[in-house]
CSV table of C-alpha atoms and ligand atoms in Angstrom, one decimal:
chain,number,residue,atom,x,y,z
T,1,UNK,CA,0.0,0.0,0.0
T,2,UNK,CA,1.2,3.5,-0.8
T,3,UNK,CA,1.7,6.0,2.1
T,4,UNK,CA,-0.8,8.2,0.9
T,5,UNK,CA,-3.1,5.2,0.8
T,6,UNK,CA,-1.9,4.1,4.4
T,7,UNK,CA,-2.5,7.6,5.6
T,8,UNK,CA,-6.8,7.9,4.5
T,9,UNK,CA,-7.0,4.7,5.6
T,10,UNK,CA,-5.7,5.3,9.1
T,11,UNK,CA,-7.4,8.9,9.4
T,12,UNK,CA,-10.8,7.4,7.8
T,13,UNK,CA,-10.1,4.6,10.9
T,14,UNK,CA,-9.3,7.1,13.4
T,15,UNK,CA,-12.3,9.4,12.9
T,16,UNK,CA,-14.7,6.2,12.6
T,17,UNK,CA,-13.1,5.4,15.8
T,18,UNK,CA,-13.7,9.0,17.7
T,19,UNK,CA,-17.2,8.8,16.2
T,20,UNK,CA,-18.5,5.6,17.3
T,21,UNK,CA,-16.4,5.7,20.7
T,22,UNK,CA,-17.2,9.3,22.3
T,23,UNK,CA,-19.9,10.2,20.8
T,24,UNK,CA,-18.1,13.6,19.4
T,25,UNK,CA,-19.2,15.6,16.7
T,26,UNK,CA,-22.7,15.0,18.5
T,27,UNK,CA,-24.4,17.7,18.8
T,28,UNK,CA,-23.4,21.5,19.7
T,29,UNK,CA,-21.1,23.9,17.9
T,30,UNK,CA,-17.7,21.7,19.0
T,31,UNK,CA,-19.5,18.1,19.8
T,32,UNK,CA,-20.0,18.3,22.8
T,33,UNK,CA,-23.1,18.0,25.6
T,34,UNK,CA,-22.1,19.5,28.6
T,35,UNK,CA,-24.8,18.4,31.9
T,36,UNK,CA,-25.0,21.4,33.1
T,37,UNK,CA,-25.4,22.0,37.0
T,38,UNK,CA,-27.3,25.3,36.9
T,39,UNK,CA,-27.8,27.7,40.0
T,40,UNK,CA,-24.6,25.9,42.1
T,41,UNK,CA,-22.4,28.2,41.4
T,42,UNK,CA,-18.5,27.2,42.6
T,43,UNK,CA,-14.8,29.0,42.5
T,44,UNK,CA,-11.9,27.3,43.0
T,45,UNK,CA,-8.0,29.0,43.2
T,46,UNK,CA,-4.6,27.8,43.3
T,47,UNK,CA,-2.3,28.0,46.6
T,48,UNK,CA,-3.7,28.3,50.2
T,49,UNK,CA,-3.5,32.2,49.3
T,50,UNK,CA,-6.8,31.0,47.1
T,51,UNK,CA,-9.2,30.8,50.2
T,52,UNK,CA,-8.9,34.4,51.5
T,53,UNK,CA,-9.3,34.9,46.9
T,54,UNK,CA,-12.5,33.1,46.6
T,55,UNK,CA,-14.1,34.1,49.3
T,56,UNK,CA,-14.1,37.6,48.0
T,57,UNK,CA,-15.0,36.2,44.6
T,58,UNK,CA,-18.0,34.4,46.5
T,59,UNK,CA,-19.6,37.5,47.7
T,60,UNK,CA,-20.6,38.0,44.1
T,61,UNK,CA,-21.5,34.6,43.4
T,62,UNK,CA,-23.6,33.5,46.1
T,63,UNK,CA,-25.7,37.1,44.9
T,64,UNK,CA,-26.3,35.1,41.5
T,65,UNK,CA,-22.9,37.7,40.1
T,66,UNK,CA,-21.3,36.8,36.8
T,67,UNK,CA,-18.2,34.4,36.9
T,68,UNK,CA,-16.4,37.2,35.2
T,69,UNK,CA,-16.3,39.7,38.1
T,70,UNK,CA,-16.1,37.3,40.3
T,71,UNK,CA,-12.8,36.2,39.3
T,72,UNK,CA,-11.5,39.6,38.8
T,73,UNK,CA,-12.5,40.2,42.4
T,74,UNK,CA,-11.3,37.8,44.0
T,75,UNK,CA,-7.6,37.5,42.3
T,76,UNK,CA,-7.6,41.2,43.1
T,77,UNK,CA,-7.0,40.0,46.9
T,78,UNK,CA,-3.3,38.5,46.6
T,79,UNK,CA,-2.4,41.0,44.0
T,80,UNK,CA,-3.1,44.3,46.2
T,81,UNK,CA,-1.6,42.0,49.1
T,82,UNK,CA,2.1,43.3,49.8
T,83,UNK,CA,3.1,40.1,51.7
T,84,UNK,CA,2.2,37.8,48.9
T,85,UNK,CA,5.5,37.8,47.3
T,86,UNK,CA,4.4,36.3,43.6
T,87,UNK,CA,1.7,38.1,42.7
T,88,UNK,CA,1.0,42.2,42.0
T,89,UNK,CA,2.2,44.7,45.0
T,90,UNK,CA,5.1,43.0,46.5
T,91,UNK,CA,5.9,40.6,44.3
T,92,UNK,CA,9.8,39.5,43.9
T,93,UNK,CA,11.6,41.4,40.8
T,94,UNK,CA,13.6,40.5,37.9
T,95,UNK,CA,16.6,40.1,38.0
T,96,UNK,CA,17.2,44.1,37.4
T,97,UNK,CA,14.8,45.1,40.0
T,98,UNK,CA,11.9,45.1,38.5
T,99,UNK,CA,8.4,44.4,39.2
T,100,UNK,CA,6.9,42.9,36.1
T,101,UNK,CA,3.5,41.4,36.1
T,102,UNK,CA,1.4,38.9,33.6
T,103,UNK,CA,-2.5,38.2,34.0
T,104,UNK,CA,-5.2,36.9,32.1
T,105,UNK,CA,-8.6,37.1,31.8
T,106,UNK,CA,-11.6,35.1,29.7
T,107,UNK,CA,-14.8,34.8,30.2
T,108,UNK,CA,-17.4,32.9,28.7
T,109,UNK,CA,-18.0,34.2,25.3
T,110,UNK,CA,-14.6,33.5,24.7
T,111,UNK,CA,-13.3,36.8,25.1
T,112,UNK,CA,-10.1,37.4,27.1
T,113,UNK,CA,-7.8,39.9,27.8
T,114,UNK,CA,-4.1,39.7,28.8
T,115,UNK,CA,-1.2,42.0,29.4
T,116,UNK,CA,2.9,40.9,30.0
T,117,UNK,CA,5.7,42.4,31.3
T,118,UNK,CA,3.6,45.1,32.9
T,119,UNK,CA,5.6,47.7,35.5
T,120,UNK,CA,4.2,50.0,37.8
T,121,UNK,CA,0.3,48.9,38.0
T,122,UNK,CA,-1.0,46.5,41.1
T,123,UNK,CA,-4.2,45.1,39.2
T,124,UNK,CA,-2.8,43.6,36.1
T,125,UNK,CA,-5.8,41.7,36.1
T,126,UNK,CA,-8.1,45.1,36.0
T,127,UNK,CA,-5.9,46.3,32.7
T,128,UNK,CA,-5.9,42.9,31.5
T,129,UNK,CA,-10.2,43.1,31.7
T,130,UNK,CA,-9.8,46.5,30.7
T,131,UNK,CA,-7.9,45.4,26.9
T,132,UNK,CA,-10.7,42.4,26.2
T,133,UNK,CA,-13.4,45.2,27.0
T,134,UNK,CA,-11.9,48.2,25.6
T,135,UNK,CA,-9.6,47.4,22.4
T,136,UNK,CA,-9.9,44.9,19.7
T,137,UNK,CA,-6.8,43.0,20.8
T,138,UNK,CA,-5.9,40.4,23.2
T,139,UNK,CA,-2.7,41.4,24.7
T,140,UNK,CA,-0.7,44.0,25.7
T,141,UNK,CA,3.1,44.0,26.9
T,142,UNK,CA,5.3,45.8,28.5
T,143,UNK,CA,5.7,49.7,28.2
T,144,UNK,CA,2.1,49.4,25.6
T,145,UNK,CA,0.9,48.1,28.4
T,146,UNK,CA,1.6,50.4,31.1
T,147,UNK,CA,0.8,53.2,28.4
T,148,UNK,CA,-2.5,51.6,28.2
T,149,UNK,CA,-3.5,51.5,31.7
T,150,UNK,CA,-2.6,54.9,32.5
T,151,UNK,CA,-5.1,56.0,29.6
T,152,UNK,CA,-7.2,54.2,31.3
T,153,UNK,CA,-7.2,55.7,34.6
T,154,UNK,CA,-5.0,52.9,36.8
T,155,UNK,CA,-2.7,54.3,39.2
T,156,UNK,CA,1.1,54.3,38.8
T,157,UNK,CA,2.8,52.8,41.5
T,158,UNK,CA,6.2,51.7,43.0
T,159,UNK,CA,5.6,47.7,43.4
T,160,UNK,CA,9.0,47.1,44.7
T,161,UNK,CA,8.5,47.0,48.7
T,162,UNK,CA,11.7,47.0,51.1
T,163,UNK,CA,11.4,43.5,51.7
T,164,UNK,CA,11.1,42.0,47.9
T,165,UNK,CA,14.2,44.9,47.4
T,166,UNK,CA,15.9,43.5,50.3
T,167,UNK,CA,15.5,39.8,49.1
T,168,UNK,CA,16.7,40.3,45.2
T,169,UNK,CA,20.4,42.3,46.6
T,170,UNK,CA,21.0,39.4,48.6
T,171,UNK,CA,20.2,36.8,45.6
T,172,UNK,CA,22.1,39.3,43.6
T,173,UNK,CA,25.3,39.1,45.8
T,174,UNK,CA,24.9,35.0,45.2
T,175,UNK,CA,24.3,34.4,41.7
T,176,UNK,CA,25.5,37.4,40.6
T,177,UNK,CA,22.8,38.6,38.1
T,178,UNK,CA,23.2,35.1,36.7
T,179,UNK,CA,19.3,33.6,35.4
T,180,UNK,CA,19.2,29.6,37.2
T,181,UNK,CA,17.5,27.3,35.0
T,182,UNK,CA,15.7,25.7,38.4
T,183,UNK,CA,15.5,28.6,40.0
T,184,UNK,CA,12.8,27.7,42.5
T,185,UNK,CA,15.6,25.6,44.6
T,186,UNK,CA,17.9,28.9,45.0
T,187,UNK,CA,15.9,31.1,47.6
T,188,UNK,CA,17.3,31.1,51.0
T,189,UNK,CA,16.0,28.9,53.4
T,190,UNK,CA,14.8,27.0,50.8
T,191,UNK,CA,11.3,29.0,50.4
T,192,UNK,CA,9.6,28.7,46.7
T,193,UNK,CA,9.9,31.3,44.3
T,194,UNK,CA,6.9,31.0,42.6
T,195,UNK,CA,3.3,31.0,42.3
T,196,UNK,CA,0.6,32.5,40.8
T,197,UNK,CA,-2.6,32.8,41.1
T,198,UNK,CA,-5.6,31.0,38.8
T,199,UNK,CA,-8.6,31.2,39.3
T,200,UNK,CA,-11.9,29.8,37.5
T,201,UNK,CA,-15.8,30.0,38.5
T,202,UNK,CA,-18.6,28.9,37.5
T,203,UNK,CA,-21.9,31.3,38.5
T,204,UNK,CA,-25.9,30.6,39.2
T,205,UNK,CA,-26.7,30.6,35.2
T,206,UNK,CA,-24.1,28.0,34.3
T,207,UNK,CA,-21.5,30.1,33.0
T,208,UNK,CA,-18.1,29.9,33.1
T,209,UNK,CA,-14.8,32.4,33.8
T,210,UNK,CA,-11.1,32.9,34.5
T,211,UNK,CA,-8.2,34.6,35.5
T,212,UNK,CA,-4.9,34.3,36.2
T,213,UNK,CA,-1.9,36.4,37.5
T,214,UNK,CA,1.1,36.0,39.1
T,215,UNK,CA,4.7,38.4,38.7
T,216,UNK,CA,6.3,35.7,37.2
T,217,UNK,CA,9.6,33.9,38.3
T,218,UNK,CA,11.6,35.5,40.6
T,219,UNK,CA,15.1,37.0,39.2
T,220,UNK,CA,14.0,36.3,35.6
T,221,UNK,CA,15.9,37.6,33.0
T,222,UNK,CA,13.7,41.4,32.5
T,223,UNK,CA,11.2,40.5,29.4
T,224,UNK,CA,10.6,37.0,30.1
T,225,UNK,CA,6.8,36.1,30.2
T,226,UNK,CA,5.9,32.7,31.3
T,227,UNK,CA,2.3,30.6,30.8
T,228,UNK,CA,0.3,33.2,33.2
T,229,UNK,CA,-0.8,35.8,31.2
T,230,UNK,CA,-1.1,33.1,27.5
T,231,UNK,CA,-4.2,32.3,27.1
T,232,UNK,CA,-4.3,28.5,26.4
T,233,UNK,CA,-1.6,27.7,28.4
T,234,UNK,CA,-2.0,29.8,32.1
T,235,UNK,CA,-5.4,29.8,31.3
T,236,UNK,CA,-8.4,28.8,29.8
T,237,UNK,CA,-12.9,28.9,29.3
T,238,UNK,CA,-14.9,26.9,27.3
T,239,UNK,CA,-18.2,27.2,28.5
T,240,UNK,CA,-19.2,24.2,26.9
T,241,UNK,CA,-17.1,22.0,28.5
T,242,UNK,CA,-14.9,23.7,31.7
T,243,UNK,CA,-12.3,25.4,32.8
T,244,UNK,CA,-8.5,25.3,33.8
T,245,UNK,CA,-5.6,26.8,35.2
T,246,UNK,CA,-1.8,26.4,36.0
T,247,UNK,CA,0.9,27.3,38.3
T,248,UNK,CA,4.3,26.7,38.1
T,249,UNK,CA,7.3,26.7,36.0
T,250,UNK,CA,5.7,28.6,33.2
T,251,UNK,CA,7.8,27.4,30.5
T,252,UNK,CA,7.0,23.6,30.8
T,253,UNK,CA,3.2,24.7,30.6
T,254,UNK,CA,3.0,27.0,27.4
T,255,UNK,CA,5.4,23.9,25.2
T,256,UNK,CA,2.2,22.1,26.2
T,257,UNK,CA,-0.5,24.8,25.8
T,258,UNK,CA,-1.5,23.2,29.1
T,259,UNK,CA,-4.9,24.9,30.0
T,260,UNK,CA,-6.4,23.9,26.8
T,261,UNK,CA,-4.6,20.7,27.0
T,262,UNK,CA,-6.9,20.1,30.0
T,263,UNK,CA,-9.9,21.8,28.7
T,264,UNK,CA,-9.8,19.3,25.5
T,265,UNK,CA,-9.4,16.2,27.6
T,266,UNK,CA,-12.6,17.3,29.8
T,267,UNK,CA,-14.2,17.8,26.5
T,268,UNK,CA,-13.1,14.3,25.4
T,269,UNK,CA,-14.3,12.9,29.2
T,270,UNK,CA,-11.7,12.7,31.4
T,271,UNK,CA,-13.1,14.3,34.7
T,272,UNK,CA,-10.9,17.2,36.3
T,273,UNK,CA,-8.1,15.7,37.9
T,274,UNK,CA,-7.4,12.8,35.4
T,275,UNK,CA,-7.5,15.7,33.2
T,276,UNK,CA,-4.6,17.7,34.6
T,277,UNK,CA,-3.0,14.3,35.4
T,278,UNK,CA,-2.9,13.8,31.5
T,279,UNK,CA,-1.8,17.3,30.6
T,280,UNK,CA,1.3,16.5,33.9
T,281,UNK,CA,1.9,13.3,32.3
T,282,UNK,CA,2.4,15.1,28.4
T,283,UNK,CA,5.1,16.9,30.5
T,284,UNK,CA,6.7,14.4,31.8
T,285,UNK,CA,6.4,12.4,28.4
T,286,UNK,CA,8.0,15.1,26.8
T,287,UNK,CA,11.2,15.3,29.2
T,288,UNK,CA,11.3,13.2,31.6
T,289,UNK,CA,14.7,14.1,33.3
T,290,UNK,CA,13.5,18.1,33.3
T,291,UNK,CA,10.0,17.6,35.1
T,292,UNK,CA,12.0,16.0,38.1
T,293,UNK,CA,13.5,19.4,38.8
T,294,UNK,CA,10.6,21.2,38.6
T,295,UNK,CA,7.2,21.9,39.5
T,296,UNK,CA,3.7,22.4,37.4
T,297,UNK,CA,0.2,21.9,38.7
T,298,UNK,CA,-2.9,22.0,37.0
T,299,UNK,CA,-6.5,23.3,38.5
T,300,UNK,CA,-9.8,22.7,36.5
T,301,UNK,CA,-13.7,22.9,36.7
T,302,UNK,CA,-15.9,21.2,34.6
T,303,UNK,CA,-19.5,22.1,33.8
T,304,UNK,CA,-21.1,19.8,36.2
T,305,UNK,CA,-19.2,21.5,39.3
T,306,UNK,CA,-16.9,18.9,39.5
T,307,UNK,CA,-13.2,20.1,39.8
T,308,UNK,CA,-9.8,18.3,40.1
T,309,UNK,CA,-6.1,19.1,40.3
T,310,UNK,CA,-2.8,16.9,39.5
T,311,UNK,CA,0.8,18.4,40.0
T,312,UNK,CA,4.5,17.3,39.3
T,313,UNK,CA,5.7,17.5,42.6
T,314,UNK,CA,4.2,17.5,45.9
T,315,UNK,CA,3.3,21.0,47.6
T,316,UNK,CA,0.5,22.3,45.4
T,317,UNK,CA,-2.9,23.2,47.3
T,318,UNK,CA,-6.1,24.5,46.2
T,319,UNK,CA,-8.9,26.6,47.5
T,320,UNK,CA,-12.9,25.3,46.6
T,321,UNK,CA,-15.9,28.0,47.9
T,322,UNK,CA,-19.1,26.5,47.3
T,323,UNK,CA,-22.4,26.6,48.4
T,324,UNK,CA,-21.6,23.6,50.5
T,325,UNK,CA,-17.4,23.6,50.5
T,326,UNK,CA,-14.6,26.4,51.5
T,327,UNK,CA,-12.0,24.3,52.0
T,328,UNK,CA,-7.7,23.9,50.9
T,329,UNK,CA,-6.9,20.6,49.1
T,330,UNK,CA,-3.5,19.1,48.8
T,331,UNK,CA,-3.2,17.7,45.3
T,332,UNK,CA,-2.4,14.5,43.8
T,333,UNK,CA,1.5,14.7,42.3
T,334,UNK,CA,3.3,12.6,39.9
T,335,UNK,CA,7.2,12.3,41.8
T,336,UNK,CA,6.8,10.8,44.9
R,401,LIG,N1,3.6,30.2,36.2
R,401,LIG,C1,4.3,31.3,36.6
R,401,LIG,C2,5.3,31.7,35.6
R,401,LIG,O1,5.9,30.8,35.1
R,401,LIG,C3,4.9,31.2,37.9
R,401,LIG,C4,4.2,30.4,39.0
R,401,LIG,O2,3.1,30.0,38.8
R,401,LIG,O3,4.7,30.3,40.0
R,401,LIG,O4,5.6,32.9,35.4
């Protein structure tokens, strides 16, 4: 048989075999029948830092609030919080100095909104809203960025407090302005350098929304933007099937396009968690000798309510607020 006949034969086989086995291509605009669980609405975060998150994001919910400002609430908690050192005011620099922020937003139209490398500006997440709503882009980095939010009315802002300053001349006088590729083992006293945070709700109609934002590695080379603020790999909605999120060592997540990596194995019927444990294992798959060193973990909600989490490494918590649950969860991890 000729390659070219090999190859229709095999994709006529595959799609025969997708059809008959999942049932895709069913019915709505992608194939898929979502069971949806209206009027339970439920918001889930990464990090302990996600509880004191969604419960701000629950005051809007539990009113029957969209998804939408409900995440932008509630990750507005860690971001204007100067002690939470990976996300907004406070958050640990490049490795110049410099505050630079990514976030995400998309809500259940399929709009979004994102904006990298911002300086100077604690809600990324607002600007990031702010370009979905008010430009016919996506994203926005660096000085556009700030330029942007400043025509918009968002305060400029030192970012930089003593402590995060105090922390990055000390890292300076070790590695000497020298980017680590497993940087998150180099802090002093062993404390993590990252995490961000994602966060996706569903509200009282059914619908579905995100956001996700985080300042990035610490002492990353100044211009670097890692998975947070990409939509499809920090973050993503389809209100059809779920949503998901991810935290982590951003580069190992966007070589995967890991949010929609999840959201398309929901949509193919995996629940939550072996969702994200699918998208870890594609990591791992990929190279296996990196994902020892490092840490990912994945956060998703599907449209029945359900939601799941799988990460590399052990250490990744969740936050869940719903009408019956407001609770932190240590997830599953691959490396034991
Ligand atoms: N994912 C973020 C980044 O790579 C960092 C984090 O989640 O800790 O910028």
């Amino acid at each position: 048989m000729s390659d070219r006949r090999r190859f229709v034969k095999l994709s006529l086989l595959t799609s025969a075999g997708l059809l008959a086995g999942k049932g895709l291509f069913a019915k709505s605009r992608t194939g898929f029948k979502p069971a949806v669980v209206k009027g339970k609405p439920v918001v889930i975060a990464t990090w302990d830092f996600g509880k004191a998150a969604n419960a701000e994001a629950w005051k809007i919910l539990e009113k029957g609030g969209r998804a939408l400002d409900a995440v932008e609430a509630g990750v507005k908690v860690p971001e204007a919080d100067p002690t939470n050192q990976s996300v907004g005011l406070g958050g640990r620099p490049d490795r110049d100095g410099r505050v630079t922020l990514d976030a995400c937003i998309m809500d259940e139209n399929s709009k979004c909104g994102s904006v990298a490398c911002l300086e100077h500006i604690v809600h990324a997440i607002s600007v990031a809203r702010a370009v979905m709503e008010k430009t016919p882009h996506v994203m926005l980095v660096g000085d556009g960025a700030l330029q942007f939010a400043l025509e918009c009315g968002f305060k400029k802002q030192n970012l930089l407090t003593p402590k995060s300053e105090a922390e990055w001349k000390d890292w300076l006088k070790e590695h000497k302005y020298k980017p680590v590729k497993n940087i998150e083992n180099v802090l002093p006293g062993g404390e993590k350098n990252h995490d961000t945070i994602g966060m996706v709700a569903m509200d009282t109609n059914g619908n579905m929304s995100g956001a996700c934002t985080t300042s990035g590695l610490s002492y990353k080379m100044h211009g670097r933007v890692g998975d947070s603020p990409i939509i499809g790999a920090g973050l993503y909605v389809d209100n059809e099937v779920g949503a998901a999120t991810s935290t982590g060592v951003g580069e190992e997540v966007i070589r995967i396009v890991g949010s929609h990596l999840v959201v398309e194995l929901m949509r193919q019927g995996l629940d939550p968690e072996a969702a994200c444990k699918a998208a870890v294992e594609r990591i791992i798959a990929r190279n296996p000798e990196a994902s020892k060193e490092v840490q990912v973990g994945f956060l998703a909600l599907n449209k029945k309510g359900e939601y799941g989490a799988y990460a590399l490494q052990d250490g990744f918590s969740y936050a869940v607020r719903s009408g019956s649950v407001e609770d932190i969860y240590h997830s599953k991890f691959h490396y034991h």
